[in-house]
Amino acid sequence: MAKLAILGASYLQLPLVLKARELGHTSICLAWEDGAVCQDYCDKYYPISITNKEKVLEVCQKEKIDGITSIATDVAVPTMAYVARKLGLTGNSVRSSALTTNKFLMREAFAKNSLPIPGFRIIRTIDDLHTLEALSYPIIIKPVDRSGSLGITMIQSKDQLEDAVKYALEKSFTRQAIIEEFIEGKEISVETISWEGKHYILAYTDKVTSGYPHFVELEHHEPSILVSEEIRPTLNDLVAKSLDALEIEFGASHAEFIINDRKEIFITEIGARMGGDFIGSDLVFLSTGYDFVKGVIDISLCNFTDPNIYENLFSGVFFLSDQSSYVSYFINNYIRFPEIVRTELTSNEESKLTSSSNRNGYFIYQGNKKMNLL
């Protein structure tokens, strides 16, 4: 069987490691040791940073890998592209990896292709605030290169602007942020897989967030009840055009959109990887029957077959936090709810919800209808 390099070794990559084992492949994980739960499951483990492209390349050359991949993390994307190109393996281009991991470059690509996006501006230093024209509030401030709601703040007035920008700049790897027009509406994502530039839509996912000011994800549900038959053709067309604008040719993508009350659709951002929060690793399979994780592995090994969607069930995930304490009852009493397929308490310390890392646990469900707790 094949040798597969996996960038990252946290819980996010565990489904990938376990699937590689199931398929008979040799898994080689590369990541810092902090939180590297996969080192107990993979065949080989190298404790190096996945952002160190040359070191990762050196290991991959030494191991004579057949493919390189990762799921649910943007940090791995540039190194994956770099190594794949150097070794002649399947993967997106280095240019595409930059477009999909830098929110400013991403929005420039969307604007160049006349795709519907919120208005945006780049902030490289706090002094850039003095050069801005008058802003219309509310607005969203984001680091250009982080995920998991980290560093994101919505503000209502100018007196909040400097603190929000400082917060975003501090969280950014490159110390850059964007100011973005706030679009009121419902949030959805579209889960796709691509092969040689052809894009296959796997699922539509509804998102529930904590709302103002940080918009941390608290729930995800498939299939979407917000994507009506009326707007589906427009949405599908936007997905294909936006993936093309980012030059995505291979692998998983997670495309996020906002639908306003007038049924207008705006692209917010796209990751050239599975959606996190168990969307790609669990929900797609539970709702459609398609083994998304296997599909990603197959693509990295140049062994792709068209997706087979054979289930039509509901699935979702609820996260426990200080704003969703009611979730703890279902985690503690899961035996009473046959639709719950997995639960976990990740922390007993309750902290203020400012990013995904502040959540304390979750449960995942599957059933014949959407699960509602409130």
CSV table of N, CA, C and O in Angstrom, one decimal, residues 92 194-200 240 243-244 248-250:
chain,number,residue,atom,x,y,z
A,92,ASN,N,-2.9,21.2,-5.0
A,92,ASN,CA,-3.1,22.5,-5.5
A,92,ASN,C,-1.8,23.2,-5.7
A,92,ASN,O,-0.8,22.9,-5.0
A,194,SER,N,-12.8,18.2,-5.1
A,194,SER,CA,-12.5,18.6,-6.5
A,194,SER,C,-11.4,17.6,-7.0
A,194,SER,O,-10.5,17.2,-6.3
A,195,TRP,N,-11.5,17.3,-8.3
A,195,TRP,CA,-10.6,16.5,-9.0
A,195,TRP,C,-10.3,17.1,-10.4
A,195,TRP,O,-11.2,17.2,-11.2
A,196,GLU,N,-9.1,17.5,-10.6
A,196,GLU,CA,-8.7,18.0,-11.9
A,196,GLU,C,-9.6,19.2,-12.3
A,196,GLU,O,-9.9,19.3,-13.5
A,197,GLY,N,-9.9,20.0,-11.3
A,197,GLY,CA,-10.7,21.2,-11.6
A,197,GLY,C,-12.2,21.0,-11.7
A,197,GLY,O,-12.9,22.0,-11.9
A,198,LYS,N,-12.7,19.8,-11.6
A,198,LYS,CA,-14.1,19.5,-11.5
A,198,LYS,C,-14.5,19.4,-10.1
A,198,LYS,O,-14.0,18.7,-9.3
A,199,HIS,N,-15.6,20.2,-9.7
A,199,HIS,CA,-16.0,20.3,-8.3
A,199,HIS,C,-17.3,19.6,-8.1
A,199,HIS,O,-18.3,19.7,-8.8
A,200,TYR,N,-17.3,18.7,-7.1
A,200,TYR,CA,-18.5,17.9,-6.7
A,200,TYR,C,-19.0,18.5,-5.3
A,200,TYR,O,-18.3,18.5,-4.3
A,240,ALA,N,-18.8,26.9,-7.8
A,240,ALA,CA,-17.9,26.6,-8.9
A,240,ALA,C,-17.0,27.8,-9.3
A,240,ALA,O,-15.8,27.6,-9.4
A,243,LEU,N,-14.4,28.6,-6.4
A,243,LEU,CA,-13.3,27.7,-6.4
A,243,LEU,C,-12.4,27.9,-7.5
A,243,LEU,O,-11.1,27.8,-7.4
A,244,ASP,N,-12.9,28.2,-8.7
A,244,ASP,CA,-12.1,28.4,-9.9
A,244,ASP,C,-11.3,29.7,-9.7
A,244,ASP,O,-10.1,29.8,-10.0
A,248,ILE,N,-8.5,26.3,-7.2
A,248,ILE,CA,-8.6,25.0,-6.5
A,248,ILE,C,-8.9,24.0,-7.5
A,248,ILE,O,-9.9,24.0,-8.2
A,249,GLU,N,-8.0,23.0,-7.6
A,249,GLU,CA,-8.2,21.9,-8.6
A,249,GLU,C,-8.4,20.5,-7.9
A,249,GLU,O,-9.0,19.6,-8.5
A,250,PHE,N,-7.8,20.4,-6.7
A,250,PHE,CA,-7.8,19.1,-6.1
A,250,PHE,C,-8.2,19.2,-4.6
A,250,PHE,O,-7.9,20.1,-3.9
